[in-house]
XYZ file of C-alpha atoms in Angstrom:
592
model
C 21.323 -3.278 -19.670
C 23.642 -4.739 -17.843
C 22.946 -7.474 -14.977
C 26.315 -6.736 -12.852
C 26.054 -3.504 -10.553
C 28.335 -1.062 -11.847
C 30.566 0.515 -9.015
C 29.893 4.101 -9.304
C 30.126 6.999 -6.757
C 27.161 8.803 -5.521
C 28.008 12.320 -5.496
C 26.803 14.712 -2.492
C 25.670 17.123 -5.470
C 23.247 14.044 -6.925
C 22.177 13.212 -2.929
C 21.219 16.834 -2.209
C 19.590 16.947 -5.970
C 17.483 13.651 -4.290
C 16.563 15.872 -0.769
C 15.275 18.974 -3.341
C 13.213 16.749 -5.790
C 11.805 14.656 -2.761
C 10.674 18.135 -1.049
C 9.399 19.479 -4.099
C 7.813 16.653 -5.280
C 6.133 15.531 -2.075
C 4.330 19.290 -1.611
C 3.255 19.388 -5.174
C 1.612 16.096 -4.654
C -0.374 16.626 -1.881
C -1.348 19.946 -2.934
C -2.531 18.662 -6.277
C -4.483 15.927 -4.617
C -6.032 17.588 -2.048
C -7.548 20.520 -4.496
C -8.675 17.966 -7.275
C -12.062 18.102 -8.271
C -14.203 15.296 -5.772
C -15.119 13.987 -9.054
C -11.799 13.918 -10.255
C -10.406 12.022 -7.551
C -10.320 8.482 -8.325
C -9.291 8.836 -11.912
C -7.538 12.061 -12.032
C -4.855 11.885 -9.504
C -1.842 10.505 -10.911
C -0.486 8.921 -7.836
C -2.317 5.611 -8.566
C -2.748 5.020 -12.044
C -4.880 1.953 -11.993
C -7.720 2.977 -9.550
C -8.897 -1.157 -9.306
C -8.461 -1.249 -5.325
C -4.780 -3.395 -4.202
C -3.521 -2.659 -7.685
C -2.039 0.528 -6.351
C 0.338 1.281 -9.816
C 1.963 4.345 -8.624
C 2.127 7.070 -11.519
C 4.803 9.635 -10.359
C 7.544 7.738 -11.190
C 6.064 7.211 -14.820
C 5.483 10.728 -15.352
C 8.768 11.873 -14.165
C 10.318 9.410 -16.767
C 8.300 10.550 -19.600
C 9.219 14.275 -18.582
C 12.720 13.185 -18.853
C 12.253 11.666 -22.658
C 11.503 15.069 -23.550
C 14.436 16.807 -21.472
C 16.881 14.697 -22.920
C 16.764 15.894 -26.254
C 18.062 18.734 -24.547
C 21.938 18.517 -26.150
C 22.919 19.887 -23.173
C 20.969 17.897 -20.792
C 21.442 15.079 -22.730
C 24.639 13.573 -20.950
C 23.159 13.708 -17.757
C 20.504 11.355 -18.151
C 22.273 8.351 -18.153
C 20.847 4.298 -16.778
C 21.938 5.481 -13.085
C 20.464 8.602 -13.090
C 16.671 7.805 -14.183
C 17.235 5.006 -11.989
C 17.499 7.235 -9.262
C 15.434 9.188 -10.577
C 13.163 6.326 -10.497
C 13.423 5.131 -6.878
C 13.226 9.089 -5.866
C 9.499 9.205 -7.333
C 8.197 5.743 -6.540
C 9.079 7.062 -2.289
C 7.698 9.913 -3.010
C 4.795 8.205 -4.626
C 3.973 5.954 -1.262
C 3.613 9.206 0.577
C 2.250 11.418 -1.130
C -1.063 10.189 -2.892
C -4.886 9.933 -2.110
C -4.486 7.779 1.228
C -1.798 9.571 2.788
C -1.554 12.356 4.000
C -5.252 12.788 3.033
C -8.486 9.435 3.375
C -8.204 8.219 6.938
C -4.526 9.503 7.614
C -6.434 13.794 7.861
C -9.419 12.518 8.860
C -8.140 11.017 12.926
C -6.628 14.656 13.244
C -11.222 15.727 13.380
C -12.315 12.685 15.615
C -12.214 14.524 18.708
C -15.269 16.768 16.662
C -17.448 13.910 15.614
C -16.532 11.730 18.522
C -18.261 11.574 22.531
C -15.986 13.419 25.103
C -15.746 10.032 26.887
C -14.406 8.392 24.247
C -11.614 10.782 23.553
C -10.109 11.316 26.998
C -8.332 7.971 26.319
C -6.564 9.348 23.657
C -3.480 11.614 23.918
C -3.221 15.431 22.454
C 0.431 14.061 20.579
C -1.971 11.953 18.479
C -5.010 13.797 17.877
C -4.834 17.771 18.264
C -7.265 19.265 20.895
C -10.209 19.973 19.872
C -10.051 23.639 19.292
C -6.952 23.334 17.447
C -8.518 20.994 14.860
C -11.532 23.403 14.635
C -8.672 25.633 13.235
C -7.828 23.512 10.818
C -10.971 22.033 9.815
C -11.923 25.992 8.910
C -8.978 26.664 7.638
C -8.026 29.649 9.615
C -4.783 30.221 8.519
C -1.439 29.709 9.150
C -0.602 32.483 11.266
C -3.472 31.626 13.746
C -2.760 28.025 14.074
C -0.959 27.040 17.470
C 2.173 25.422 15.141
C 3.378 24.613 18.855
C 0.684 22.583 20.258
C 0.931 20.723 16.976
C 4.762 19.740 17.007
C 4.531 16.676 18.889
C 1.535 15.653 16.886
C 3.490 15.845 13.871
C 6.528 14.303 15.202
C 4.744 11.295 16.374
C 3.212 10.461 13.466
C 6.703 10.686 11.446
C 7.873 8.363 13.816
C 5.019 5.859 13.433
C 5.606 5.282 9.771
C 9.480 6.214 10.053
C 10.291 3.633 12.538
C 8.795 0.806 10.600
C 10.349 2.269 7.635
C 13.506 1.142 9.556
C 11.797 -2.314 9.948
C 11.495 -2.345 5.996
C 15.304 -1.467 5.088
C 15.940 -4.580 7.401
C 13.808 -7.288 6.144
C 14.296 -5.499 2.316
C 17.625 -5.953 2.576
C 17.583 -9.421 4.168
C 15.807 -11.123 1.819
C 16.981 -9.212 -1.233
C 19.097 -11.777 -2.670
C 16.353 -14.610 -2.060
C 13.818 -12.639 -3.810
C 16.122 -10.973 -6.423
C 18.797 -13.137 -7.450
C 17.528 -16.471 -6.656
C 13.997 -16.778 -7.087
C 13.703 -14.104 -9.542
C 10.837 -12.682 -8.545
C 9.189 -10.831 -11.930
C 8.035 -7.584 -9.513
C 5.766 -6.403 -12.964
C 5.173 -2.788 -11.542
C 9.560 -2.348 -11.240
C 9.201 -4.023 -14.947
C 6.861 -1.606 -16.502
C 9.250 1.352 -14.947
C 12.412 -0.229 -16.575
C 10.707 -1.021 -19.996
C 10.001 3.270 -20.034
C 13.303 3.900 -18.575
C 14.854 1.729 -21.324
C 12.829 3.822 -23.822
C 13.460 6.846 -22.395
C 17.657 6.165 -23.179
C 16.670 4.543 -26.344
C 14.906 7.727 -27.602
C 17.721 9.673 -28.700
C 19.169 6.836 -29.887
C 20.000 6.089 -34.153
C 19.017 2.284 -33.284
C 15.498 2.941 -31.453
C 14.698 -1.456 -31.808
C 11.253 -0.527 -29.420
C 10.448 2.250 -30.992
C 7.154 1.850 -32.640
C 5.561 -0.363 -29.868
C 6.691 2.110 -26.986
C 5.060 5.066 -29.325
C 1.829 2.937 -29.799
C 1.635 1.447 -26.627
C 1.442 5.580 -25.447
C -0.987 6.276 -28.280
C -3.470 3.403 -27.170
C -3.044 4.301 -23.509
C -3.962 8.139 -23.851
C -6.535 6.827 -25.944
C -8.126 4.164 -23.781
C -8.056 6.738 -20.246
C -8.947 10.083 -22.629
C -12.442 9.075 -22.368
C -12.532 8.343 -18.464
C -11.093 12.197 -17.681
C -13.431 13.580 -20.139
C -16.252 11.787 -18.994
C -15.635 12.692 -15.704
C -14.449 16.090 -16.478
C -16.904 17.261 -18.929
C -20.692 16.925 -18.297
C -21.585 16.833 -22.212
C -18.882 14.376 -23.334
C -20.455 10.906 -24.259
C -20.428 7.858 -21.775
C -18.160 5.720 -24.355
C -16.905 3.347 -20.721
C -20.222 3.752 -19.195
C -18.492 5.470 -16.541
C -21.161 7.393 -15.251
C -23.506 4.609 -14.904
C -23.420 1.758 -11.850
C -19.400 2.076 -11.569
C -17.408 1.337 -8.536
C -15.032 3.803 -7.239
C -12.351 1.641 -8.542
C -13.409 1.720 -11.946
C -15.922 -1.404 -11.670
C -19.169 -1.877 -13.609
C -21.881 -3.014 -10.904
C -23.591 -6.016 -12.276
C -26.709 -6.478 -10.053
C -29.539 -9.210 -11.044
C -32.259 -9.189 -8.366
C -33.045 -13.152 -8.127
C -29.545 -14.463 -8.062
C -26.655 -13.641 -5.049
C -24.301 -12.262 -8.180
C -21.847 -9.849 -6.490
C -18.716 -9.742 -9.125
C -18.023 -6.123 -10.944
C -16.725 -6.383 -13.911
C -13.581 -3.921 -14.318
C -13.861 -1.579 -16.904
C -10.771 0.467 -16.214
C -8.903 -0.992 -19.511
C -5.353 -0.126 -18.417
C -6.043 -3.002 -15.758
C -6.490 -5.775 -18.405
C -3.441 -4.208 -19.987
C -1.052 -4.951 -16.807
C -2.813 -8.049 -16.257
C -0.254 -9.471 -19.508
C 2.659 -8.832 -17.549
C 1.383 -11.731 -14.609
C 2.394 -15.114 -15.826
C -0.184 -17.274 -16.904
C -0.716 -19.697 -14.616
C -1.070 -17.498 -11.850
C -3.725 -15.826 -13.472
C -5.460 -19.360 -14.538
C -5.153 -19.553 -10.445
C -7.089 -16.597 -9.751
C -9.820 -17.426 -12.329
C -9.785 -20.825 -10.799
C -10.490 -19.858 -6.743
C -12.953 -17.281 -8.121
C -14.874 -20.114 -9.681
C -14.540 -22.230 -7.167
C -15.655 -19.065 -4.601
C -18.314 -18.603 -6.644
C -19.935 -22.255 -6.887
C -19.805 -22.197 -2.674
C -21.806 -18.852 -2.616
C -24.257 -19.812 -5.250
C -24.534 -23.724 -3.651
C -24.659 -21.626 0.036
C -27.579 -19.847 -1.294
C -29.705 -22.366 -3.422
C -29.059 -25.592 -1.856
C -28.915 -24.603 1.759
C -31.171 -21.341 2.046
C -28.044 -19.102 3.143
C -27.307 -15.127 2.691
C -30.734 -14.814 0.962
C -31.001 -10.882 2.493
C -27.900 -10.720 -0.059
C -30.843 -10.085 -2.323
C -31.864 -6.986 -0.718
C -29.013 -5.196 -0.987
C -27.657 -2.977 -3.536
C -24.248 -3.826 -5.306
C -21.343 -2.991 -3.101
C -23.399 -3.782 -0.140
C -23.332 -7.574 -1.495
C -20.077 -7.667 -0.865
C -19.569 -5.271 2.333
C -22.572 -5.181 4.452
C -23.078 -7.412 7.244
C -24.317 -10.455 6.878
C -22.590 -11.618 4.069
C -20.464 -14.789 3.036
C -17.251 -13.244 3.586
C -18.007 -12.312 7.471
C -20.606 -14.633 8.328
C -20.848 -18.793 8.487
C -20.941 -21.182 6.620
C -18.487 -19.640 4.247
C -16.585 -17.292 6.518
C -14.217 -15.958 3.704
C -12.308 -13.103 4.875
C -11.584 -15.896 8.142
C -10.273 -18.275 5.961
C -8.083 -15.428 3.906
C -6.769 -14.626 7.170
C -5.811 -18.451 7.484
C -4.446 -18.345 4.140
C -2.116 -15.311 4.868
C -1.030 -16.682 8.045
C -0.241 -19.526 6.385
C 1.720 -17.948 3.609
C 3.884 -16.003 6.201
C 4.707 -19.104 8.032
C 5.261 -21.613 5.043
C 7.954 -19.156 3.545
C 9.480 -18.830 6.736
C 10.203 -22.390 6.678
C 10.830 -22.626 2.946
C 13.392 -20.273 3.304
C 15.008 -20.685 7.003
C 18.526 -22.168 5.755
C 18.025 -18.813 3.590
C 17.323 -17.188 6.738
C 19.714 -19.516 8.484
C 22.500 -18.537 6.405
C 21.724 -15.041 6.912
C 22.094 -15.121 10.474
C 25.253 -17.432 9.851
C 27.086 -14.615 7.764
C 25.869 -11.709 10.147
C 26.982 -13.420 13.703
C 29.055 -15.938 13.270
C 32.538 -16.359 12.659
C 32.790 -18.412 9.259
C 30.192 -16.460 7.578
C 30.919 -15.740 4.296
C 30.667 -12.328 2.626
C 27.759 -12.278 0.179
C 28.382 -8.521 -1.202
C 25.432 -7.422 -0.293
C 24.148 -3.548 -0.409
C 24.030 -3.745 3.473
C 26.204 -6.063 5.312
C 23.903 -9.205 6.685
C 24.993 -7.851 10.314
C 23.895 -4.497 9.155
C 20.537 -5.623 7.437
C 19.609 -7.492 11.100
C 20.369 -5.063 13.797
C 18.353 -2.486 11.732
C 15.676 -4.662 11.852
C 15.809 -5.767 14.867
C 16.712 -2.245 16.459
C 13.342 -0.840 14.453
C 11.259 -3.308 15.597
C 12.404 -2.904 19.554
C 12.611 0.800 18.930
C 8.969 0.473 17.765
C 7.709 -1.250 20.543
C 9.145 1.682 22.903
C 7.077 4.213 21.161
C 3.969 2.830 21.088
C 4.171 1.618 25.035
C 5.952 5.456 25.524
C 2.730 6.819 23.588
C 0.612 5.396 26.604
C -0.571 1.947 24.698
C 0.114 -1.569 26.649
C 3.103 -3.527 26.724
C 1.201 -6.313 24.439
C -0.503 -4.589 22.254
C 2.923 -2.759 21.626
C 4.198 -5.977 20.603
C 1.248 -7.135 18.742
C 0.967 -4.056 16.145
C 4.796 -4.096 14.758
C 4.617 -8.052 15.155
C 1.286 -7.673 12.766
C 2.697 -5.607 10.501
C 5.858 -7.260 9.520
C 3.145 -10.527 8.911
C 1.121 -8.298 6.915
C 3.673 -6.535 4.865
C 6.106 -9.637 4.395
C 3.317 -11.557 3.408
C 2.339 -9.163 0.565
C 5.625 -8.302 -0.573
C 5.645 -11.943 -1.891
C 2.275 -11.176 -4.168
C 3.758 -7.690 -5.341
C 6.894 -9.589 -6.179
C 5.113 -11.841 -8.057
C 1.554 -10.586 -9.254
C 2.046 -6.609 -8.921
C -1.276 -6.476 -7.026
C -2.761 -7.858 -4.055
C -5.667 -8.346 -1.886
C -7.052 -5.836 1.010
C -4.939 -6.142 4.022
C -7.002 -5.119 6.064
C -9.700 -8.249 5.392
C -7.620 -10.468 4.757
C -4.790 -10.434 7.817
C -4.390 -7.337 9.769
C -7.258 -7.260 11.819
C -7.712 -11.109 12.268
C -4.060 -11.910 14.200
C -4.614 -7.940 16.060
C -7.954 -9.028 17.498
C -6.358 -13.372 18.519
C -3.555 -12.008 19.992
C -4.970 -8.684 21.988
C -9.227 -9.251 22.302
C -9.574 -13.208 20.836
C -13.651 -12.822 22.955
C -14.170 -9.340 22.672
C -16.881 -8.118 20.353
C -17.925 -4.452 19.350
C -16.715 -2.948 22.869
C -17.062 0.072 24.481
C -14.018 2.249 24.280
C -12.567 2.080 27.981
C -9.046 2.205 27.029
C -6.206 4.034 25.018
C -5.660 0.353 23.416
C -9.561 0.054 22.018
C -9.480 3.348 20.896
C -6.659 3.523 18.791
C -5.003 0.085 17.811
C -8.442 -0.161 15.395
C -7.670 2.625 13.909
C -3.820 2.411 13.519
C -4.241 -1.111 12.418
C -6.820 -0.095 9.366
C -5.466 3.139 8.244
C -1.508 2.519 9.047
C -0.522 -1.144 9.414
C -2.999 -2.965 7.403
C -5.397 -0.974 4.549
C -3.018 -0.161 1.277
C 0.846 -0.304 1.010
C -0.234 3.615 0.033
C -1.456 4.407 3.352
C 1.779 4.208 5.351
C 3.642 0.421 6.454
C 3.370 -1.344 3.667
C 5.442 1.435 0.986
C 8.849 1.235 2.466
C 8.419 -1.686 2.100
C 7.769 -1.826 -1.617
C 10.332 1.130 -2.419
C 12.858 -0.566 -0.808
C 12.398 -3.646 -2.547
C 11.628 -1.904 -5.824
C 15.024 -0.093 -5.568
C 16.733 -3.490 -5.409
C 14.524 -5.018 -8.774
C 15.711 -1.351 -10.443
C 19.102 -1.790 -9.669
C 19.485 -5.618 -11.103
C 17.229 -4.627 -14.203
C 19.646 -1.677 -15.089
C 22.780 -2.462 -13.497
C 23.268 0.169 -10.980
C 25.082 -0.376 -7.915
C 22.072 -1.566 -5.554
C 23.976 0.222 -2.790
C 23.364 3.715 -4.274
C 19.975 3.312 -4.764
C 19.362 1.996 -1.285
C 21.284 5.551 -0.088
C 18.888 7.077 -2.045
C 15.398 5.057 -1.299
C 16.348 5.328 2.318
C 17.067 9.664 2.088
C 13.679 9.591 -0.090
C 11.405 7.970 2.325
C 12.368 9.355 5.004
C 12.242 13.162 4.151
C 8.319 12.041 2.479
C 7.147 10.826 5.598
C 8.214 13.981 7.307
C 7.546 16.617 4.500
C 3.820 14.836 4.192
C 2.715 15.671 7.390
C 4.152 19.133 7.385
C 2.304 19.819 4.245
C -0.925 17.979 5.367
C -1.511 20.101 8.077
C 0.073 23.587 6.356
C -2.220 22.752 3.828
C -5.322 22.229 5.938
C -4.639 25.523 7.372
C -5.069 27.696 4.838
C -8.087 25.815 2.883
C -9.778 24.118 5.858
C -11.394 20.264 5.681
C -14.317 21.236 5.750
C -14.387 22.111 2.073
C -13.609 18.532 1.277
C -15.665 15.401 1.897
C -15.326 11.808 1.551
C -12.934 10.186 -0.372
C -10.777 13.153 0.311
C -10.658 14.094 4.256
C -12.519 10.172 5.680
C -13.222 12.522 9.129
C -15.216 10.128 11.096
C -16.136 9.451 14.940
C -13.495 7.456 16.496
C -15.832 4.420 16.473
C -16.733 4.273 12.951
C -15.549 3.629 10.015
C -11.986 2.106 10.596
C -13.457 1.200 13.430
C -16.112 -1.037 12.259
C -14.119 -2.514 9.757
C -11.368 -3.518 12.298
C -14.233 -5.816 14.397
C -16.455 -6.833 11.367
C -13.383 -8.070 9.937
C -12.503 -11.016 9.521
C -15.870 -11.745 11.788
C -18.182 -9.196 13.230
C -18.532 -12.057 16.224
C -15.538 -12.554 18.558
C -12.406 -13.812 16.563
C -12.657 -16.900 18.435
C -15.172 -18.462 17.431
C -13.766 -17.885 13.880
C -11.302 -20.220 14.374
C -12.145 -23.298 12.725
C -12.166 -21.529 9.412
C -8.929 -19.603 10.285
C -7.051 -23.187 10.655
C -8.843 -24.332 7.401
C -7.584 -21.798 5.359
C -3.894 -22.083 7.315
C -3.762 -25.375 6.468
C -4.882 -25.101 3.290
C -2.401 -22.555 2.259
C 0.782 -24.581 3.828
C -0.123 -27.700 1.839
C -1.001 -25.697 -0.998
C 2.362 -23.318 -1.385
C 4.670 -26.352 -0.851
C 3.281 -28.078 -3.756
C 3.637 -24.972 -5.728
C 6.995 -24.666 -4.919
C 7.525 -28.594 -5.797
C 6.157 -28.581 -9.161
C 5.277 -24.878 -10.456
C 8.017 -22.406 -9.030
């Protein structure tokens, strides 16, 4: 493929084309999600192929590729599937994908329109009707009374204003996307291994009709050994008497870990058994991976030394597996280790030492966009184009939330948070394909500094404490598949697409853009159309997460990073900053 963008035309016929397969696709999606066996869910549902939890491969796109190797030995068909159009093809499905999975519109994202059913009257008078239906309107829904005796007018504003929560920062993405595109693309080179898998099929999909096929036999085994390697996870799942070949049924995580619990030692690791994951893991480059292994060892030696030498987290002893890891007390929330308070240093610090790595980047930026010497760069988006939309998002953004009833500050704080959080982990997609959990490693650490830095575990006296929790875990800062965090990453993995095949980058930003912003819409439509005719109550957790108010997201928003106020987490916070700073400058002196 060729590395220059070819100039060609995008057609209103291919645009509308985009608007009907992003419809389509987006209903059939959450359709086929929501009615999947419980059972079925994690392994079964396509949208997220590896279910190992910040991996987050999307699958739609790879599907819809594979669909296309067998359309285009369609004669007639055949000259229509050229590079540009599985490229768009390609950026169509992976917005689609972000939208339209397990997380969203289902998990946490249906489960705050039933809080007003689990949660105290007194708690729910602080939050407004355009956010959460009444409560007899969501009794509708949660039975599934059907769609001709749902109020669809009480509900308009509801589903407006949640469009506008993830469409507005969708705004913020195209912005900062386009911004640092050439940084990320062109200069640095960023590998982005999920856009690389895509463009290895796509390649494979042209090649197949091809006399010269050179990756023809690896491609065709690669597929053998993958159906063969996942055929035994459905079945096991799927079929009661198939054998346990994976152990699947026995002491595994809902990401596809084995549990590993010894009773006398403070072991907490799972051991992934999911073997698709090992198989991406060859597309990370080596050293980053002999990084990982590295601070896991290093992790590891603290807990164990924590626990022999100085008598800590012994009632890690008496829990079961996964409560090792997430109940409170543990070494990730609680002193002398405080982990998730020094990951929230560490991201903190990642956001602000690439700020300054790259501010005559940024500098030069601003330079071409607002001054009067600035040179053209030939960018997708003009430099004055990629800046006001961000910076017209982001102000836009702020309106909304204090128009929604929240405070001026906290208004600030959650779009300020979540262009940390998403900026931050753009640079590990970019370069691992995966990341950590947002929301213990950043989101909810800089949330609770900047708007309750003493506050611990409060009572709900406020629109603020009821709902910035909630929109900070399940929006802003859980999985770039639960809202913020996918523009992002369909944006940028338009860009990768386009300098991997060639394409003008300019079309497939038209085309990202028109894509995630009829998903966003369409989702919520469907969520709740859906819900009306087949009710949530048929569906329990992972599916529909329907929850009081102050559970769940709730208590994961003040246990994390600390279940004590933020403040007094500070120390470690500044450790882990400063470690990170000094850290990523020497990496960028001597590795990248």
């Amino acid at each position: 493929m060729s590395e220059k963008s070819v100039e060609e035309k995008l057609t209103v016929k291919t645009l509308l084309w985009v608007v009907v397969l992003s419809i389509v696709l987006t209903v059939f999606w959450d359709a086929f999600t929501l009615l999947l066996p419980n059972v079925a869910f994690c392994t079964q549902n396509v949208s997220n192929l590896i279910p190992a939890f910040g991996v987050e491969l999307m699958g739609i796109p790879f599907l819809m590729l594979l669909f296309s190797m067998g359309l285009i030995r369609i004669q007639t068909l055949r000259k229509h599937i050229t590079t540009t159009n599985l490229s768009i093809l390609y950026v169509t499905t992976l917005a689609v994908a972000y939208f339209a999975n397990t997380s969203l519109p289902w998990g946490y994202h249906a489960g705050l329109i039933f809080t007003r059913l689990f949660s105290a009257e007194e708690q729910m008078r602080y939050v407004p009707e355009f956010i959460v239906p009444p409560r007899d309107v969501a009794l509708l829904l949660y039975r599934g009374a059907g769609l001709g005796v749902v109020p669809w007018a009480t509900l308009i504003p509801e589903i407006i204003w949640h469009f506008l929560l993830m469409a507005l920062f969708g705004g913020v993405s195209i912005g900062l996307a386009s911004i640092f595109r050439r940084q990320w693309v062109d200069v640095e080179i960023l590998p982005f291994p999920q856009v690389l898998l895509a463009y290895t099929c796509l390649v494979n999909v042209e090649s197949s009709v091809k006399p010269n096929w050179p990756s023809k036999m690896p491609f065709l085994i690669g597929m053998l050994f993958g159906l063969l390697l996942v055929a035994p996870v459905s079945a096991v799942t799927l079929f009661p008497w198939f054998p346990d070949i994976l152990m699947w049924r026995t002491n595994t995580c809902g990401h596809g870990a084995h549990q590993l619990t010894f009773p006398d030692i403070p072991w907490h690791l799972p051991v992934p058994k999911y073997i698709p994951l090992y198989v991406f893991m060859l597309l990370i480059p080596l050293h980053l991976l002999g990084s990982i292994v590295f601070y896991v060892l290093v992790m590891e030696i603290a807990v164990f030394t924590s626990f022999y030498a100085f008598g800590y987290y012994t009632s890690m002893l008496q829990q079961g597996f996964c409560g090792r890891s997430w109940c409170l007390p543990n070494f990730f929330s609680d002193p002398p280790l405080n982990l998730w308070s020094v990951n929230t240093g560490n991201m903190l610090g990642l956001f602000v030492i690439t700020v300054l790595m790259q501010r005559r980047y940024i500098l030069d930026t601003l330079k071409a966009a607002f001054g009067k010497t600035g040179k053209n760069q030939e960018e997708p988006l003009p430099y004055r184009t990629s800046w006001l939309i961000l910076l017209t998002s982001f102000m836009l953004l702020i309106i909304f939330f204090i128009t929604s009833g929240f405070s001026p500050w906290a208004s600030i704080v959650m779009p300020l948070v979540g262009i940390i959080t998403w900026f931050t982990f753009a640079q590990l997609w970019g370069r691992l394909g995966f990341m950590v959990s947002p929301d213990e490693t950043i989101a909810p650490g800089p949330t609770r500094l900047l708007l309750w830095p003493t506050l611990s575990w409060p009572t709900i006296t406020s629109q603020d404490l009821a709902l910035v929790p909630y929109i900070t875990e399940a929006w802003i800062g859980h999985q770039s598949i639960t809202g913020w965090g996918g523009s992002l990453y369909a944006v940028l993995g338009s860009y990768k697409m386009a300098k991997l095949t060639g394409t003008n980058p300019r079309n497939l930003l038209k085309v990202a853009v028109i894509s995630l912003f009829i998903s966003m819409f369409v989702t919520k439509v469907a969520q709740e159309v859906l819900l009306s005719i087949v009710g949530a109550s048929k569906f329990t957790f992972p599916t529909i997460k329907a929850t009081a108010i102050d559970v769940d997201r709730w208590g994961c928003f003040w246990g994390r990073p600390s279940p004590r106020p933020i403040v007094e987490a500070t120390p470690w916070i500044l450790v882990g900053f400063i470690f990170m700073v000094v850290m990523r400058y020497l990496y960028s002196r001597f590795l990248w």
